[in-house]
Coordinates of N, CA, C and O in Angstrom, one line a residue:
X214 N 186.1 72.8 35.8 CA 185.4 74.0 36.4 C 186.0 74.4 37.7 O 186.0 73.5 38.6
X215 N 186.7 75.9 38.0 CA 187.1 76.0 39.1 C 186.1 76.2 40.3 O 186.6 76.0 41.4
X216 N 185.1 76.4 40.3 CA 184.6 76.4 41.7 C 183.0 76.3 41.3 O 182.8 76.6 40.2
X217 N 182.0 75.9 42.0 CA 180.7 75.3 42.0 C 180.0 77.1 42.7 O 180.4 77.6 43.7
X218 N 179.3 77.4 42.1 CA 178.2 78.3 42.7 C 176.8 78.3 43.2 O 175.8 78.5 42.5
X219 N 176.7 78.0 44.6 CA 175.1 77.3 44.8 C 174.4 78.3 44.5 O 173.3 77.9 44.1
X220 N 174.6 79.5 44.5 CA 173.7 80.4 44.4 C 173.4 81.0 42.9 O 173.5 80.6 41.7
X221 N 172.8 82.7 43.7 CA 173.0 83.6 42.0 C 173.2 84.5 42.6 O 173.0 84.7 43.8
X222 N 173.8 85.5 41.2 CA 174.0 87.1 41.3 C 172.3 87.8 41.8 O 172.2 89.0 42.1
X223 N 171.4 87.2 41.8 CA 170.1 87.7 42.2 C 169.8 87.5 43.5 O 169.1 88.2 44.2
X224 N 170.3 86.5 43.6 CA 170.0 86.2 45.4 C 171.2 87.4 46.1 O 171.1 88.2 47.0
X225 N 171.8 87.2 45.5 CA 172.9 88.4 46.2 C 172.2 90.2 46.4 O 172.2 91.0 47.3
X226 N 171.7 90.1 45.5 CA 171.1 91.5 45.2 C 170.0 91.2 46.4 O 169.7 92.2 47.0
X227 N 169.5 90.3 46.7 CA 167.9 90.6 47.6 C 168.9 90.7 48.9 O 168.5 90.6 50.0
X228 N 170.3 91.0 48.7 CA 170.6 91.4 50.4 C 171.7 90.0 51.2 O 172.6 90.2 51.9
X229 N 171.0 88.7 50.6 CA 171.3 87.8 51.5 C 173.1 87.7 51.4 O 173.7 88.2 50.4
X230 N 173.8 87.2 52.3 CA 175.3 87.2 52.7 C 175.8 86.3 52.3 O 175.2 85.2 52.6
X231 N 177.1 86.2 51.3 CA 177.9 85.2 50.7 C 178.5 84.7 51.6 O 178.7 85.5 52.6
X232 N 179.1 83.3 51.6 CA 180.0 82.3 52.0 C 180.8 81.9 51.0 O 180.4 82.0 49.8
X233 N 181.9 81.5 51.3 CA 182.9 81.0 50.9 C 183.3 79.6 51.8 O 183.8 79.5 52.9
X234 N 182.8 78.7 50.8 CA 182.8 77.0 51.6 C 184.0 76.8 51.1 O 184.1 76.9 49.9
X235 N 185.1 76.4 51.9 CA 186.3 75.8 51.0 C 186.4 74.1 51.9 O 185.8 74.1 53.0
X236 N 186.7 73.4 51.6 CA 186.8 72.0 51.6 C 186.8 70.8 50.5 O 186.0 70.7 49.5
X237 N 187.9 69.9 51.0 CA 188.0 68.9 50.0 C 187.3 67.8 49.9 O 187.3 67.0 49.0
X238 N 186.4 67.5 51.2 CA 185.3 66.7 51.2 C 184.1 67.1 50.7 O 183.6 68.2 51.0
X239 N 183.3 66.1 49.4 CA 182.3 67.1 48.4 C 180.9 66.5 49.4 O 179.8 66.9 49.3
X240 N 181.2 65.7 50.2 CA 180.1 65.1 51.4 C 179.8 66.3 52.2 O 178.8 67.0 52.1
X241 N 181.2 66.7 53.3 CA 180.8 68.0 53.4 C 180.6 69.1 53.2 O 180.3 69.9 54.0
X242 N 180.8 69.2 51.5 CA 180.6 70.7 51.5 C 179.2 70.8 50.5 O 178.6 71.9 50.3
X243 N 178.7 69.8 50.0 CA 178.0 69.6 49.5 C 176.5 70.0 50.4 O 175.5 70.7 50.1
X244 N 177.0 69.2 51.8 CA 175.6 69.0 53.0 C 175.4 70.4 53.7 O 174.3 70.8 54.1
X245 N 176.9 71.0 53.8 CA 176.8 72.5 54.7 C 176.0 73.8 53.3 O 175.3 74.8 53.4
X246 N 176.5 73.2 52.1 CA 175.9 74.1 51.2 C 174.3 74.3 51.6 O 173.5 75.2 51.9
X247 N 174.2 72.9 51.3 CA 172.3 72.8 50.9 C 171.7 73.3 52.6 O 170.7 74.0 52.5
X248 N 172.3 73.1 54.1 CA 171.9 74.2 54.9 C 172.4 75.2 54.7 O 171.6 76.0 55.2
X249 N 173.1 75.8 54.3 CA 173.4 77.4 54.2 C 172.3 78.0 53.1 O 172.0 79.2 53.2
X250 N 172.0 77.3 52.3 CA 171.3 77.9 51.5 C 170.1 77.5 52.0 O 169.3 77.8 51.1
X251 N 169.7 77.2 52.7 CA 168.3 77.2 53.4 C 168.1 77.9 54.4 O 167.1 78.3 54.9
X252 N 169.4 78.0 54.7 CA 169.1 79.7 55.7 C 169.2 80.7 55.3 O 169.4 81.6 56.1
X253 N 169.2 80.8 53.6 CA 169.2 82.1 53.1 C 170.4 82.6 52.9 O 170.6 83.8 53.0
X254 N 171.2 81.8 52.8 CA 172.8 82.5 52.5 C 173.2 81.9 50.8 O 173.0 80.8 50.3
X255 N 173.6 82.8 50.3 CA 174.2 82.5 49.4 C 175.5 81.7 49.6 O 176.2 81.9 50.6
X256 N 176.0 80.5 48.6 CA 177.1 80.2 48.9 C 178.0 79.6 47.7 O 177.5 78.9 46.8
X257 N 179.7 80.3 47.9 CA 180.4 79.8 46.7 C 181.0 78.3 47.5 O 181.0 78.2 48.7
X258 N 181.5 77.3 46.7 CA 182.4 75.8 46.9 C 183.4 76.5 46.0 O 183.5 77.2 45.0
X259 N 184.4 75.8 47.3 CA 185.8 75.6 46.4 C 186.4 74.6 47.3 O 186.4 74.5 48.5
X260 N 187.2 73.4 46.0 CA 187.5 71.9 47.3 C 189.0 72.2 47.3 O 189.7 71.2 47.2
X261 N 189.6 73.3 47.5 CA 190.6 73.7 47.8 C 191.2 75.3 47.7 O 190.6 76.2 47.1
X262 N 192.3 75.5 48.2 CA 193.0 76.7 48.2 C 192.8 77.4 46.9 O 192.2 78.5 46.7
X263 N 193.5 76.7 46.0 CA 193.7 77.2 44.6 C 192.7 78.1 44.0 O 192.7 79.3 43.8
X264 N 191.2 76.8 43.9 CA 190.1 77.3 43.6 C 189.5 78.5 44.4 O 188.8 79.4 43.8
X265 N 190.0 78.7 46.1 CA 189.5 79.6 46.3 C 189.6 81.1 46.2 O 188.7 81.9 46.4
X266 N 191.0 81.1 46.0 CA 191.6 82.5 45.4 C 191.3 82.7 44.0 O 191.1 83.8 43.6
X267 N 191.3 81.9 43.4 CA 190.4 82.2 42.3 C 188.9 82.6 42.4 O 188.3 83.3 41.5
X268 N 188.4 82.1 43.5 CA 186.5 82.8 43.5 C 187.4 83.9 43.7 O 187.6 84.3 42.6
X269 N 188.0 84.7 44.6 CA 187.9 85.6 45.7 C 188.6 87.0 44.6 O 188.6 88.3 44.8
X270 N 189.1 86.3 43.4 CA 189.8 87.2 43.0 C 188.2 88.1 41.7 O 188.2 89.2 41.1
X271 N 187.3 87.1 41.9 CA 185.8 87.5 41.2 C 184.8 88.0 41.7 O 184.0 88.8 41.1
X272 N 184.6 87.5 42.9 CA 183.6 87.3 43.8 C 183.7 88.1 45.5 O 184.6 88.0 46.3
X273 N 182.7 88.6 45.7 CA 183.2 89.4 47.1 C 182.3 88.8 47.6 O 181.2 88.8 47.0
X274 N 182.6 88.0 48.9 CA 182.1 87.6 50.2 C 182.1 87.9 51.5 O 182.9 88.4 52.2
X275 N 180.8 87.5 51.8 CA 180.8 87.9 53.4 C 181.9 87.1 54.5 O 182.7 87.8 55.1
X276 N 181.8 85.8 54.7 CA 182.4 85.0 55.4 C 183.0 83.8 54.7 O 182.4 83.0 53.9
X277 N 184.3 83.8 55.3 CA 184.7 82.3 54.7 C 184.8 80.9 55.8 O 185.3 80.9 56.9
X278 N 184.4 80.1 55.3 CA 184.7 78.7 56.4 C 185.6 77.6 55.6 O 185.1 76.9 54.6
X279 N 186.5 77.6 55.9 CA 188.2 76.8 55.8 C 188.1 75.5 56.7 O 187.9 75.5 57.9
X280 N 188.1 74.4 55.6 CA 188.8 73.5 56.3 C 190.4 73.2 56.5 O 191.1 73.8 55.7
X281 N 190.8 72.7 57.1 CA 192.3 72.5 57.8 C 193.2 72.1 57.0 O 194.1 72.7 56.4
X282 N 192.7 70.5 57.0 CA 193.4 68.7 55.9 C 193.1 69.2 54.8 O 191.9 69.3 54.7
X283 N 193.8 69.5 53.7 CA 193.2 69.3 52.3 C 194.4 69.9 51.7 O 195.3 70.7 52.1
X284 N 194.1 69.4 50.3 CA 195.3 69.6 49.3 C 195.0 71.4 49.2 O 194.1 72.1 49.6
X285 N 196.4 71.6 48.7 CA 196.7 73.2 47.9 C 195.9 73.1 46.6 O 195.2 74.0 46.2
X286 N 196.0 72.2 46.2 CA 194.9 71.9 44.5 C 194.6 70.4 44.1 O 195.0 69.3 44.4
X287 N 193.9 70.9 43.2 CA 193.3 69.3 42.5 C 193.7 69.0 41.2 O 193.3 67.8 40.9
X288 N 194.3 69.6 40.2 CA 194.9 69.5 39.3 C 196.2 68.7 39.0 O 196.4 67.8 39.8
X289 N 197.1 68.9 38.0 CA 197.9 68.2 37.7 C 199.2 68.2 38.5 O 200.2 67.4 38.5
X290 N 198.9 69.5 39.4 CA 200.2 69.9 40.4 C 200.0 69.2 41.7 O 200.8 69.1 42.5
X291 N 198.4 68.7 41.8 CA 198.6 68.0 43.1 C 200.0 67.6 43.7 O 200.5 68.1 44.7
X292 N 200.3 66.5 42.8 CA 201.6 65.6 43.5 C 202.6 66.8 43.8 O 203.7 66.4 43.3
X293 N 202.8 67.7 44.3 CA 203.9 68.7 43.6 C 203.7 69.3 45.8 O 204.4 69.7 46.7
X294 N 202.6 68.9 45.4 CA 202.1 69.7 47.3 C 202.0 68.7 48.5 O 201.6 67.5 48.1
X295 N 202.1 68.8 49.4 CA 201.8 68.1 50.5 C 200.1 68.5 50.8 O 199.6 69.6 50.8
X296 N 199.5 67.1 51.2 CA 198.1 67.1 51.9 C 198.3 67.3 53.0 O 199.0 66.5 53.7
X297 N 197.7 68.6 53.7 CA 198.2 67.9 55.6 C 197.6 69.7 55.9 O 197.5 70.7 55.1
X298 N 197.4 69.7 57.2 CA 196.3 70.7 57.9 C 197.7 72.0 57.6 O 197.1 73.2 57.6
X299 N 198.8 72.1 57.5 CA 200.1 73.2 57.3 C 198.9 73.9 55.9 O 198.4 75.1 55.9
X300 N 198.6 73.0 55.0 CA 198.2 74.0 54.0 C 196.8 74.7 54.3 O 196.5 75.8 53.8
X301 N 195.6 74.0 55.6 CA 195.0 74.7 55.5 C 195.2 76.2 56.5 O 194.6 77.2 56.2
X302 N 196.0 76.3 57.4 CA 196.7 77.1 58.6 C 196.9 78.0 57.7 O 196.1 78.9 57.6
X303 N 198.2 77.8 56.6 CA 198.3 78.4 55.6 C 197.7 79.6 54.6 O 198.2 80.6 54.2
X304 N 196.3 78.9 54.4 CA 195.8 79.2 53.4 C 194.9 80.4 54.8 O 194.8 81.6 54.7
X305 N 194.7 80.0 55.5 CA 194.0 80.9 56.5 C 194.4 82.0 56.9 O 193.5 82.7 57.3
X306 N 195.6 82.4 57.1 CA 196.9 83.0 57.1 C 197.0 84.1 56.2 O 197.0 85.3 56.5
X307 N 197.0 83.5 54.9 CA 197.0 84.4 53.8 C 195.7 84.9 53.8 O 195.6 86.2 54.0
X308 N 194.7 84.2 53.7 CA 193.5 85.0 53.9 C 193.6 85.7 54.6 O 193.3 86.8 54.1
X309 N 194.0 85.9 55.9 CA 193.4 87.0 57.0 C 194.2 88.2 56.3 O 193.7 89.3 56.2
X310 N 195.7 87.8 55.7 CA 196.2 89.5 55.4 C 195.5 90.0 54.8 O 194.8 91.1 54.9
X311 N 195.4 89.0 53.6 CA 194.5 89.6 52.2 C 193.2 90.0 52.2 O 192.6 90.2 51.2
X312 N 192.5 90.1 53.7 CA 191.1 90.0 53.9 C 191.0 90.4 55.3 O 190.1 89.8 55.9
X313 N 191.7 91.1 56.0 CA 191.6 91.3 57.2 C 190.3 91.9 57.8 O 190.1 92.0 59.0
X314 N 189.4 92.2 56.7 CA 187.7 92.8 57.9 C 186.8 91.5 57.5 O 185.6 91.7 57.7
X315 N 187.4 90.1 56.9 CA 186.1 89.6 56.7 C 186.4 88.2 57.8 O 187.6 87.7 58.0
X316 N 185.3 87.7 58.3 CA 185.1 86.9 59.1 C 185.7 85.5 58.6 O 185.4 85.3 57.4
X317 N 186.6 84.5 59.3 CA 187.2 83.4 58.7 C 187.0 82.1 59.8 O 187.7 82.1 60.8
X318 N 186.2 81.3 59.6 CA 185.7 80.1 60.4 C 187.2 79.4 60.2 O 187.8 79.8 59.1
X319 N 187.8 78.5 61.0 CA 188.5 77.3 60.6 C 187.9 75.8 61.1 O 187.6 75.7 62.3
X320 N 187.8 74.8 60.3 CA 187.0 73.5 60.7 C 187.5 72.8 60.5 O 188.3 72.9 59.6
X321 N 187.6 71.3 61.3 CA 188.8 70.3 61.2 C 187.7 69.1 61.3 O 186.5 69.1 61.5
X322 N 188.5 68.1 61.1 CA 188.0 66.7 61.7 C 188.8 66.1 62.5 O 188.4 64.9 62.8
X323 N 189.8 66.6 63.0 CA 190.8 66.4 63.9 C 190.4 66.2 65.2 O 189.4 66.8 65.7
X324 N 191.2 65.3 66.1 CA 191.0 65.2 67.6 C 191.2 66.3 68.1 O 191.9 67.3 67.6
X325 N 190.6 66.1 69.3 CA 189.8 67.4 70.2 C 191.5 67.6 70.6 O 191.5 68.8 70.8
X326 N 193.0 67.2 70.9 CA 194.2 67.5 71.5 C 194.4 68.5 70.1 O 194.8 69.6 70.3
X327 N 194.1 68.1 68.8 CA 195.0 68.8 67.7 C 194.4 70.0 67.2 O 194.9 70.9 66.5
X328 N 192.7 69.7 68.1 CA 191.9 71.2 68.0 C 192.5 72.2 68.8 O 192.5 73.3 68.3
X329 N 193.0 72.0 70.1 CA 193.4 73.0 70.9 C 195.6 73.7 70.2 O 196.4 74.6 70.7
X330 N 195.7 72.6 69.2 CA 196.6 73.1 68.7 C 196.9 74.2 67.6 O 197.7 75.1 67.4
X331 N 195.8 73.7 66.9 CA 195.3 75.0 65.9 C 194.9 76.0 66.5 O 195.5 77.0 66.4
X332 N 193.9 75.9 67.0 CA 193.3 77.4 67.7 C 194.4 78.1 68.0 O 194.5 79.3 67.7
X333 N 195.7 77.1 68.8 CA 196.8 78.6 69.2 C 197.5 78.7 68.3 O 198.4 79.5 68.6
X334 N 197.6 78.1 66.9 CA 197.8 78.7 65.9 C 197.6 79.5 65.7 O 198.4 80.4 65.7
X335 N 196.3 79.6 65.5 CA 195.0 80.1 64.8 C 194.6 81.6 65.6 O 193.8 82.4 65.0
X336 N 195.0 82.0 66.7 CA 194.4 82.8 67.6 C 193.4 83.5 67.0 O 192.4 83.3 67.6
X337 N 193.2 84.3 66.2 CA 192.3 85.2 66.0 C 191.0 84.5 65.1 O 190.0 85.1 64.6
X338 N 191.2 83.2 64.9 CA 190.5 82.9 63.7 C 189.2 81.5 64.9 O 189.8 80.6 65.4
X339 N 187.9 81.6 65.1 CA 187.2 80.1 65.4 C 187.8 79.2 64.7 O 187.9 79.3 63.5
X340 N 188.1 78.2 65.5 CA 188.2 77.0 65.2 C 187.6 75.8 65.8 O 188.0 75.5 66.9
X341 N 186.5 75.1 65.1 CA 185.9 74.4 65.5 C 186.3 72.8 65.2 O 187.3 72.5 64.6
X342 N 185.3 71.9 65.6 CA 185.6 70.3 65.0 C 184.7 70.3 64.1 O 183.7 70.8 64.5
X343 N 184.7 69.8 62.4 CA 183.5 69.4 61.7 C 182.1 69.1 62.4 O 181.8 68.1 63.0
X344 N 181.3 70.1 62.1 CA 180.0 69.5 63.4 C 179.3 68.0 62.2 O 179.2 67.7 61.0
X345 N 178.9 67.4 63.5 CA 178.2 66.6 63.2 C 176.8 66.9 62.1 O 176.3 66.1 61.2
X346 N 176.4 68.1 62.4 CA 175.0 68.5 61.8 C 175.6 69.4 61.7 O 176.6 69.7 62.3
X347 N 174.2 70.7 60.4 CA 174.8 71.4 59.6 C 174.3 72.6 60.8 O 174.7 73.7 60.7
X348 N 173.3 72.1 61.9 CA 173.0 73.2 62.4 C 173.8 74.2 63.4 O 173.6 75.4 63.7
X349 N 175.0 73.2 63.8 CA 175.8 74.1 64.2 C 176.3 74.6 63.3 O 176.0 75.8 63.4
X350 N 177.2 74.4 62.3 CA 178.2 75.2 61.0 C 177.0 76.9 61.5 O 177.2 78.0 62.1
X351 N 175.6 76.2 60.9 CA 174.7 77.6 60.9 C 174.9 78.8 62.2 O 175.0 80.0 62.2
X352 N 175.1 77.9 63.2 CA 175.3 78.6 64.5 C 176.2 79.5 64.7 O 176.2 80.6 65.3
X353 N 177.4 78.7 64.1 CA 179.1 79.2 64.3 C 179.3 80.8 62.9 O 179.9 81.9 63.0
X354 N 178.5 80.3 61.9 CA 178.2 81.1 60.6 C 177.6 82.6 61.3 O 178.2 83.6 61.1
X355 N 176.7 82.5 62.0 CA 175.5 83.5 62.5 C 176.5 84.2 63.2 O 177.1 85.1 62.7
X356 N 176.8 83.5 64.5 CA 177.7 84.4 65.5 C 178.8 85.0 64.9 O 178.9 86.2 65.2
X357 N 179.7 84.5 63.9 CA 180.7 84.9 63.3 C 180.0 86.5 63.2 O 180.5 87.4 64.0
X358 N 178.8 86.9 62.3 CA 178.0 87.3 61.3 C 177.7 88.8 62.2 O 177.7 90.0 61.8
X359 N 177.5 88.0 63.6 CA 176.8 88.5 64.5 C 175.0 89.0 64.3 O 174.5 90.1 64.5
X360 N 174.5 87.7 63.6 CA 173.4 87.8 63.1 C 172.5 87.0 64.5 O 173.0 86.2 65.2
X361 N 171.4 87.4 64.6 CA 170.5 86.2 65.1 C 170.2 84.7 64.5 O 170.0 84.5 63.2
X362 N 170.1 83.7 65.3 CA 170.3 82.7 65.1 C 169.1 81.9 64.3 O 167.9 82.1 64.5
X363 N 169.5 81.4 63.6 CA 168.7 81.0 62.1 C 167.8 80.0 62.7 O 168.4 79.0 63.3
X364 N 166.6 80.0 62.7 CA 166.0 78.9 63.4 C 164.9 77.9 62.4 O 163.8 78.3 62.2
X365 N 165.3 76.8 61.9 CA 164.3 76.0 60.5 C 163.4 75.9 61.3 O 163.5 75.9 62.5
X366 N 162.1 75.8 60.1 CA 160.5 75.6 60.4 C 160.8 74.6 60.1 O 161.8 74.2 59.4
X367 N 159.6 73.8 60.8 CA 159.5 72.0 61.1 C 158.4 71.2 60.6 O 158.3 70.0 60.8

């Protein structure tokens, strides 16, 4: 299956804003899903590049959040690619031509010296560290969004 859909074509219709989760960790994309979707966002998974030009070529989204480290694919071509943060820079890259009005998070787990190396990669794109909690991703999501800040009941 190329890509996981937390949501539906119905939640879409009541208004609420698509994501585009790409990451190869299913820990994290699994944990930022289940808060994103509790703040009312719909959201597509994809644990890599591949998969995600394939949602994108089906599916129209509001924002995407890119991780850095991760393979070009998961398939049989894996061995064929290098793992390493070039593919996610990369893949971000292309996104922006191919998508230049939609908002593009970049997220790492990288030390805080290799964060300030991407960003000047990265210039136009946030680049943050994997947050610890999902409530920042939400934070970083919102501002992107330029929405007010999502606040859970307790």
């Amino acid at each position: 299956m190329p890509f996981y859909r937390a949501g539906s074509k119905e939640i879409r219709e009541q208004g609420m804003k698509t994501v585009l989760l790409i990451d190869d960790s299913d820990t994290f994309r699994e944990s930022a899903s289940a808060a994103l979707m509790a703040a009312e966002y719909d959201v597509l998974e994809a644990r890599c590049p591949d998969e995600a030009f394939k949602i994108l070529e089906l599916e129209s989204v509001d924002i995407i959040v890119c991780d850095l480290h991760m393979p070009f694919c998961l398939d049989e071509r894996r061995p064929q690619f290098e793992e390493s943060t070039k593919v996610g820079v990369r893949t971000i890259r292309e996104l922006m031509e191919v998508f230049p009005d939609k908002p593009i998070i970049a997220m790492t787990a990288s030390l805080p010296f290799e964060l300030e190396m991407y960003r000047a990669q990265l210039e136009d794109v946030p680049t943050f560290s994997k947050p610890s909690n999902c409530g920042e991703l939400l934070r970083i999501v919102e501002q992107c969004l330029d929405l007010p800040a999502w606040i859970p009941a307790h």
